Coordinates of C-alpha atoms and ligand atoms in Angstrom, one line a residue:
M1 CA -4.9 18.7 6.3
S2 CA -6.4 21.5 8.4
D3 CA -10.1 21.9 8.5
R4 CA -11.3 18.3 8.8
P5 CA -11.6 16.4 12.3
D6 CA -8.2 14.8 11.9
P7 CA -6.6 12.3 14.6
G8 CA -3.3 13.5 13.3
S9 CA -3.3 17.3 13.9
R10 CA -5.0 17.5 17.1
R11 CA -2.8 18.1 20.3
S12 CA -2.6 14.6 22.2
P13 CA -2.8 15.3 26.0
H14 CA -0.4 12.2 26.6
L15 CA 2.3 12.9 24.2
A16 CA 5.5 14.7 25.0
S17 CA 5.8 17.8 24.2
R18 CA 8.7 17.4 21.9
L19 CA 6.6 15.0 19.8
Q20 CA 3.4 17.2 19.6
G21 CA 1.9 17.8 16.0
L22 CA 3.5 14.4 14.6
G23 CA 0.0 12.9 14.7
T24 CA -0.8 9.9 12.2
T25 CA 1.3 9.6 9.2
I26 CA -0.2 11.1 6.0
F27 CA 0.5 7.6 4.4
A28 CA -1.4 5.8 6.9
E29 CA -4.2 8.2 7.2
M30 CA -4.6 8.3 3.2
S31 CA -4.3 4.6 2.9
A32 CA -7.3 4.1 5.7
L33 CA -9.2 6.9 3.6
A34 CA -8.6 4.9 0.3
E35 CA -10.0 2.0 2.0
A36 CA -13.3 3.6 3.7
T37 CA -14.1 5.2 0.2
G38 CA -13.1 2.3 -2.3
S39 CA -10.6 4.8 -4.2
V40 CA -7.8 3.6 -6.1
N41 CA -4.7 4.2 -3.6
L42 CA -2.2 6.3 -5.3
G43 CA -1.2 7.8 -2.0
Q44 CA 1.2 5.7 0.1
G45 CA 4.0 4.1 -2.0
F46 CA 3.8 0.4 -2.1
P47 CA 3.8 -1.9 -5.1
D48 CA 0.5 -3.9 -5.7
T49 CA 2.5 -6.8 -6.9
D50 CA 5.0 -8.9 -5.2
G51 CA 8.7 -8.9 -5.7
P52 CA 10.7 -11.8 -7.3
P53 CA 9.2 -15.4 -6.2
E54 CA 12.5 -16.8 -5.7
V55 CA 13.4 -14.2 -3.0
A56 CA 9.8 -14.9 -1.5
E57 CA 10.8 -18.9 -1.6
A58 CA 14.0 -17.9 0.4
A59 CA 11.7 -16.3 3.2
V60 CA 9.6 -19.3 3.1
L61 CA 12.3 -21.8 3.2
A62 CA 14.0 -19.8 6.1
I63 CA 11.1 -19.9 8.0
R64 CA 10.6 -23.8 7.3
S65 CA 14.2 -24.2 8.2
G66 CA 14.0 -22.8 11.6
R67 CA 15.5 -19.2 11.0
N68 CA 13.0 -17.8 13.2
Q69 CA 14.9 -16.6 16.5
Y70 CA 16.8 -13.6 17.4
P71 CA 19.7 -13.2 14.6
P72 CA 23.0 -11.3 15.5
G73 CA 22.2 -7.7 16.5
A74 CA 24.4 -6.5 13.7
G75 CA 22.2 -8.6 11.1
I76 CA 23.0 -12.2 9.9
P77 CA 26.6 -12.5 8.4
E78 CA 25.3 -13.6 5.0
L79 CA 23.3 -10.4 4.6
R80 CA 26.1 -8.0 5.9
L81 CA 28.1 -9.9 3.2
A82 CA 25.8 -9.3 0.6
V83 CA 25.0 -5.6 1.3
A84 CA 28.9 -5.1 1.3
E85 CA 29.0 -7.0 -2.2
H86 CA 26.2 -4.9 -3.4
R87 CA 27.9 -1.5 -2.6
L88 CA 31.1 -3.1 -4.4
R89 CA 29.4 -4.1 -7.3
F90 CA 27.0 -1.2 -8.2
Y91 CA 29.4 1.6 -6.8
G92 CA 32.8 0.2 -6.3
Q93 CA 32.9 0.9 -2.4
A94 CA 34.8 -1.4 -0.5
L95 CA 33.2 -2.2 2.9
D96 CA 34.3 -4.7 5.6
S97 CA 30.8 -6.4 6.4
D98 CA 31.8 -7.0 9.9
T99 CA 32.2 -3.6 11.4
E100 CA 30.9 -1.4 8.6
V101 CA 27.5 -2.8 7.9
L102 CA 24.4 -2.8 10.1
V103 CA 21.0 -4.4 9.3
T104 CA 17.8 -2.4 10.5
A105 CA 14.4 -2.6 10.7
G106 CA 13.9 -0.7 7.3
A107 CA 15.5 2.4 6.3
T108 CA 13.3 4.2 8.6
E109 CA 15.0 2.7 11.7
A110 CA 18.4 3.4 10.2
L111 CA 17.8 7.0 9.7
T112 CA 16.1 7.3 13.3
A113 CA 18.9 5.5 14.9
A114 CA 21.4 7.6 13.1
L115 CA 20.0 11.1 14.4
L116 CA 19.7 9.8 17.7
A117 CA 23.4 8.5 17.8
L118 CA 24.6 11.2 16.0
C119 CA 22.9 14.6 17.4
E120 CA 23.3 16.4 20.5
T121 CA 20.1 18.3 21.8
G122 CA 20.1 21.4 19.9
D123 CA 22.3 20.2 16.8
E124 CA 20.9 21.2 13.7
V125 CA 20.5 18.8 10.3
I126 CA 20.4 20.2 7.1
V127 CA 18.0 18.5 4.8
A128 CA 16.3 19.4 1.2
E129 CA 12.6 20.4 1.7
P130 CA 10.2 18.8 0.7
Y131 CA 11.3 15.8 3.0
Y132 CA 10.0 12.5 3.6
D133 CA 7.8 12.6 6.9
S134 CA 10.0 10.5 9.1
Y135 CA 12.6 12.9 9.2
P136 CA 11.2 15.7 11.3
A137 CA 10.0 12.8 13.6
A138 CA 13.7 11.4 14.1
A139 CA 14.9 14.8 14.4
A140 CA 12.2 15.6 17.1
R141 CA 13.1 12.6 19.1
A142 CA 16.8 13.4 18.8
G143 CA 16.2 16.8 20.2
A144 CA 17.7 18.0 16.9
R145 CA 16.3 20.9 14.4
L146 CA 16.1 20.6 10.7
R147 CA 17.3 23.1 8.8
A148 CA 15.3 22.9 5.4
V149 CA 17.0 24.0 2.2
P150 CA 14.6 24.5 -0.6
L151 CA 14.0 22.3 -3.8
R152 CA 12.3 24.6 -6.0
P153 CA 9.7 23.8 -8.4
P154 CA 9.4 23.2 -11.5
S155 CA 12.8 21.9 -11.9
W156 CA 13.2 21.0 -8.1
D157 CA 16.7 21.8 -8.3
L158 CA 18.6 22.3 -4.9
D159 CA 19.0 26.0 -4.0
L160 CA 22.7 25.8 -3.4
D161 CA 23.1 29.1 -2.1
A162 CA 20.6 28.5 0.5
L163 CA 22.6 25.3 1.2
A164 CA 25.6 27.0 1.9
D165 CA 23.5 29.9 4.1
A166 CA 22.2 27.0 6.3
V167 CA 25.3 26.0 7.8
T168 CA 25.5 27.3 11.4
P169 CA 27.7 26.5 14.3
R170 CA 25.1 24.1 15.5
T171 CA 25.2 22.0 12.0
R172 CA 26.0 18.4 13.0
L173 CA 25.0 16.9 9.8
V174 CA 23.3 16.9 6.3
L175 CA 20.6 14.3 5.5
V176 CA 20.6 13.8 1.9
N177 CA 17.8 11.9 0.0
S178 CA 18.6 11.1 -3.5
P179 CA 16.7 9.7 -5.4
H180 CA 14.4 11.9 -3.8
N181 CA 10.7 11.6 -2.3
P182 CA 8.4 13.2 -3.2
T183 CA 10.0 14.9 -6.4
G184 CA 11.4 12.0 -8.1
R185 CA 14.7 14.1 -8.7
V186 CA 18.0 12.3 -8.9
L187 CA 20.5 15.0 -7.5
R188 CA 23.0 16.1 -9.9
D189 CA 26.6 15.5 -9.7
R190 CA 27.2 19.4 -9.1
E191 CA 24.7 19.3 -6.3
L192 CA 26.1 16.4 -4.6
A193 CA 29.7 17.7 -5.1
A194 CA 28.3 21.1 -3.6
I195 CA 26.8 18.9 -0.6
A196 CA 30.4 17.1 -0.2
E197 CA 32.3 20.2 -0.3
I198 CA 30.4 21.8 2.2
C199 CA 30.8 18.6 4.6
V200 CA 34.3 18.6 4.0
R201 CA 34.7 22.5 4.6
H202 CA 32.7 22.5 7.5
D203 CA 33.7 19.1 8.9
L204 CA 29.8 17.8 8.9
L205 CA 28.8 14.3 9.0
A206 CA 26.5 13.1 6.1
V207 CA 23.7 10.4 6.3
T208 CA 21.9 9.6 3.2
D209 CA 18.7 8.0 2.1
E210 CA 19.1 6.1 -0.7
V211 CA 16.4 3.8 -0.8
Y212 CA 15.3 4.3 -4.4
E213 CA 18.9 3.7 -5.7
H214 CA 17.7 1.0 -8.3
L215 CA 14.7 2.9 -9.4
V216 CA 16.2 5.3 -11.8
Y217 CA 15.0 6.0 -15.0
D218 CA 16.8 9.0 -16.2
G219 CA 20.4 9.7 -15.1
R220 CA 22.0 7.5 -12.6
H221 CA 22.3 7.4 -8.8
R222 CA 25.9 8.2 -7.4
P223 CA 26.2 7.7 -3.7
L224 CA 27.5 10.7 -1.8
A225 CA 30.0 8.5 -0.1
L226 CA 32.0 8.3 -3.3
Y227 CA 32.7 12.2 -3.4
P228 CA 36.1 13.4 -2.2
G229 CA 36.4 13.3 1.5
M230 CA 32.9 11.9 2.0
A231 CA 33.7 8.1 2.6
E232 CA 35.0 8.7 6.2
R233 CA 32.0 11.0 7.1
T234 CA 29.4 9.3 5.2
L235 CA 26.6 6.9 6.7
S236 CA 24.6 5.4 3.8
V237 CA 21.3 4.2 4.5
S238 CA 19.1 1.8 2.0
S239 CA 16.4 -0.9 2.2
A240 CA 15.3 -3.6 0.3
G241 CA 11.6 -2.6 0.4
K242 CA 11.5 -0.5 -2.9
T243 CA 14.2 -2.4 -4.8
F244 CA 12.6 -6.0 -4.6
S245 CA 8.8 -4.8 -4.0
F246 CA 8.5 -6.3 -0.6
T247 CA 8.0 -2.8 1.5
G248 CA 6.3 -5.0 4.3
W249 CA 9.5 -6.8 5.0
K250 CA 11.2 -4.0 6.6
V251 CA 14.8 -4.9 6.1
G252 CA 17.1 -2.0 5.6
W253 CA 20.8 -1.2 6.4
A254 CA 23.2 1.5 7.0
C255 CA 26.9 1.3 6.0
G256 CA 29.8 3.4 6.4
P257 CA 33.1 4.0 8.6
A258 CA 33.0 1.5 11.5
P259 CA 32.9 4.3 14.1
L260 CA 29.8 5.7 12.5
V261 CA 28.1 2.1 12.1
A262 CA 29.1 1.3 15.8
A263 CA 27.4 4.7 17.1
V264 CA 23.9 3.8 15.1
R265 CA 24.3 0.0 16.2
T266 CA 24.3 1.4 20.0
V267 CA 21.0 2.9 19.5
K268 CA 19.5 0.6 17.3
Q269 CA 20.0 -2.3 19.8
F270 CA 17.7 -0.5 21.9
L271 CA 15.1 0.5 19.5
T272 CA 14.3 -3.2 18.0
Y273 CA 17.5 -4.9 18.8
V274 CA 16.9 -6.9 15.7
N275 CA 13.9 -7.8 13.0
G276 CA 13.0 -10.0 10.3
A277 CA 15.0 -13.1 10.9
P278 CA 13.8 -15.1 8.2
F279 CA 13.6 -12.1 5.8
Q280 CA 17.2 -11.4 6.2
P281 CA 18.7 -14.4 4.4
A282 CA 15.8 -13.6 1.5
V283 CA 17.2 -10.4 1.3
A284 CA 20.7 -11.7 0.8
V285 CA 19.5 -13.6 -2.1
A286 CA 17.5 -10.4 -3.5
L287 CA 21.1 -8.5 -3.3
G288 CA 22.8 -11.3 -5.3
M289 CA 20.1 -11.0 -8.2
P290 CA 21.6 -10.7 -11.7
D291 CA 22.0 -7.1 -13.2
G292 CA 19.1 -8.1 -15.3
Y293 CA 16.7 -8.4 -12.3
F294 CA 17.6 -4.6 -11.3
A295 CA 17.2 -3.4 -15.0
A296 CA 13.9 -5.0 -15.5
A297 CA 12.6 -3.6 -12.2
A298 CA 13.4 -0.2 -13.3
A299 CA 12.2 -0.8 -17.0
A300 CA 8.6 -1.9 -15.4
L301 CA 8.5 1.1 -13.4
R302 CA 9.6 3.5 -16.0
Q303 CA 6.7 2.2 -18.0
Q304 CA 4.2 2.7 -15.2
R305 CA 5.8 6.2 -14.9
D306 CA 5.0 7.0 -18.5
R307 CA 1.6 6.0 -18.3
L308 CA 0.5 7.8 -15.5
C309 CA 2.5 11.0 -16.4
T310 CA 1.0 11.0 -19.9
G311 CA -2.7 10.6 -18.3
L312 CA -2.0 13.1 -15.8
E313 CA -1.0 15.5 -18.4
G314 CA -3.8 14.7 -20.6
L315 CA -6.1 15.8 -17.7
G316 CA -4.3 19.2 -17.5
F317 CA -1.9 18.5 -14.5
G318 CA 1.5 20.5 -15.0
V319 CA 3.8 17.4 -14.7
C320 CA 7.3 17.3 -14.0
L321 CA 8.5 13.7 -15.4
P322 CA 10.2 11.9 -12.2
E323 CA 13.7 10.6 -13.0
A324 CA 13.4 8.0 -10.1
G325 CA 11.4 6.4 -7.5
Y326 CA 7.6 5.7 -7.1
F327 CA 6.2 9.0 -7.5
A328 CA 5.0 11.9 -9.8
L329 CA 4.1 15.5 -8.9
G330 CA 1.1 16.9 -10.7
D331 CA 0.8 20.6 -10.1
A332 CA -3.0 21.0 -9.8
A333 CA -2.7 24.9 -10.5
P334 CA -3.8 24.7 -14.3
L335 CA -6.9 22.7 -13.1
G336 CA -7.6 25.9 -10.8
V337 CA -6.3 24.5 -7.5
G338 CA -4.5 26.4 -5.2
D339 CA -4.6 24.0 -2.2
A340 CA -3.5 20.6 -3.0
A341 CA -4.2 19.7 0.8
R342 CA -7.9 20.2 0.3
F343 CA -7.9 18.9 -3.2
C344 CA -6.6 15.7 -2.0
R345 CA -9.1 15.7 1.0
E346 CA -11.8 15.9 -1.4
L347 CA -10.5 13.6 -4.3
P348 CA -11.7 10.2 -2.8
G349 CA -15.3 11.7 -2.3
R350 CA -15.3 13.3 -5.8
V351 CA -13.8 10.7 -7.9
G352 CA -12.5 7.8 -6.0
V353 CA -8.7 8.5 -6.1
V354 CA -6.3 8.8 -3.5
A355 CA -3.2 11.1 -3.5
I356 CA -0.8 13.1 -1.3
P357 CA -0.5 16.9 -1.1
V358 CA 3.2 17.7 -1.4
S359 CA 2.6 20.3 1.6
A360 CA 2.6 17.0 3.8
F361 CA 6.4 17.1 3.2
S362 CA 7.2 20.7 3.9
E363 CA 6.4 23.4 6.1
Q364 CA 4.7 26.6 4.9
R365 CA 6.0 26.8 1.3
P366 CA 3.4 28.8 -1.0
D367 CA 5.3 27.6 -4.1
V368 CA 4.6 23.8 -3.5
A369 CA 0.9 24.4 -2.3
S370 CA -0.7 23.1 -5.5
F371 CA 1.3 20.1 -5.9
V372 CA 0.0 16.7 -5.4
R373 CA 2.0 13.4 -5.3
F374 CA 0.7 10.6 -7.1
A375 CA 2.2 6.9 -6.8
F376 CA 2.8 5.0 -10.1
C377 CA 4.1 1.7 -8.4
K378 CA 0.8 0.1 -9.5
R379 CA -0.3 -2.4 -12.4
L380 CA -1.0 -0.5 -15.6
E381 CA -4.8 -1.3 -15.2
V382 CA -4.8 0.2 -11.8
L383 CA -3.1 3.5 -13.1
D384 CA -5.6 3.5 -16.0
E385 CA -8.5 3.1 -13.7
A386 CA -7.1 5.8 -11.6
L387 CA -6.7 8.1 -14.7
G388 CA -10.5 7.3 -15.9
R389 CA -11.7 8.4 -12.6
L390 CA -9.5 11.5 -12.3
A391 CA -10.9 12.4 -15.8
G392 CA -14.3 12.6 -13.7
L393 CA -12.9 15.7 -12.2
Q394 CA -14.2 17.7 -15.5
G395 CA -17.6 15.9 -15.1
P396 CA -20.2 15.6 -12.6
P397 CA -19.3 16.2 -9.1
A398 CA -18.8 14.3 -5.8
G399 CA -20.0 11.1 -5.1
S400 CA -21.8 10.0 -8.2
P401 CA -23.4 6.7 -8.8
G402 CA -21.7 4.3 -11.1
M403 CA -18.1 4.3 -9.5
T404 CA -16.7 0.8 -9.7
A405 CA -14.9 -0.6 -7.0
A406 CA -10.9 -0.3 -7.0
P407 CA -9.2 -2.9 -8.6
T408 CA -7.3 -4.9 -5.9
G409 CA -4.0 -6.6 -6.3
P410 CA -2.4 -9.8 -4.6
V411 CA -1.3 -7.1 -2.1
E412 CA -4.0 -6.8 0.6
R413 CA -4.1 -3.4 2.3
Ligands
PMP1 N1 13.1 7.1 2.7 C1 12.2 7.3 2.0 C2 12.7 8.3 1.1 C3 11.1 6.8 1.7 O1 10.3 7.1 0.5 C4 10.7 5.7 2.5 C5 9.2 4.9 2.2 N2 9.8 3.7 1.8 C6 11.7 5.3 3.7 C7 12.6 5.9 3.9 C8 11.3 4.1 4.4 O2 11.9 3.1 4.2 P1 11.7 1.6 5.0 O3 10.4 1.1 4.8 O4 12.7 0.7 4.3 O5 11.8 1.9 6.3
LIG2 N1 7.4 5.6 1.7 C1 6.1 5.6 1.6 C2 5.7 7.0 0.8 O1 6.4 7.6 0.6 C3 5.4 5.5 2.7 C4 5.9 4.6 3.9 C5 5.0 4.5 4.9 O2 3.9 4.7 5.0 N2 5.8 4.8 5.9 O3 4.5 6.9 0.4

């Protein structure tokens, strides 16, 4: 977002040099813009309805029954057990909940602590690009360097030749996000197998980001840890936020071999020590929900995905139907847009909708410059309102009168 006064892009006189340029996250920036302009916020990925009432009640009960002091550093035993049972139930992965599971402040802390714990200064971390915005920030803090391997539009397949070429003597680990934000891709078996083969051949570690593991609409999620040779070298990270629609609770976890978990725990204890005491028992309840809950959550989001994607296609965007997650990418090139960053900056003023340019998830990549990320984890009427407003792109320009207030949900932003 270049030619606008932007606190995020200015050099800060006080910020350490290794963190210069990180600025304000695109999600915070765009949610603030949505609020300021009364726009429908299809930017930051948070649902506008709450998760299961019985899970919310479990948190209320935990607060009322005094579970409000520091929990154990690794997380409460019942949640660690629930995480281990969840991995066994869905993936057949057996874990010792005492030594192989660590509760964290969301997936973000787990991923950051992992990079801090596992990387020496100057180490390289291979990652598919576009990538989630906390990865470069975590790498910068660890003094590590990201080596990006492109996911190429329109299929967003992983470039396996580039993956093989990305390995250097400094490569320490591969950071794998599947299901993927922002593309909505679920890595194929051949892609995961190629990653696993490279990790084993070069004796690399893997850290996975599986926060969208249950929100899969086409295909299926298969953890990298299940591939041959990977269980002993993979730290798997996930979180309750997306699966249970409680993104603000920030309860996540890392699991895998005890030595990897212990290394991450060492760092984690000096980042937050612990978090979310009353939310931890509630997430334990959530992880034990019947299969029907997980299927229904995905089915509801699939309907939202379809509503948004059909609408965007009708408006002329090039849409690649996401297989998973919260987000759909629209190529605005057919609308004559070459610079999605500029387009997204102008969109709130023009029609009252906020979305995120895919360029926010990548370095200079001309092939992704016209792509826009829209969140579909919103009620159908909110998606319809957004689509109605986007239809105005074809009509009268910026700030025209008659714009209605954005529908707001029970979750205040
Ligand atoms: N990884 C990805 C790919 C994400 O989209 C997000 C956003 N939820 C996170 C990690 C962060 O998850 P949490 O809120 O649990 O820290
Ligand atoms: N993961 C969310 C997204 O991609 C944002 C979470 C955040 O704002 N840190 O929109």
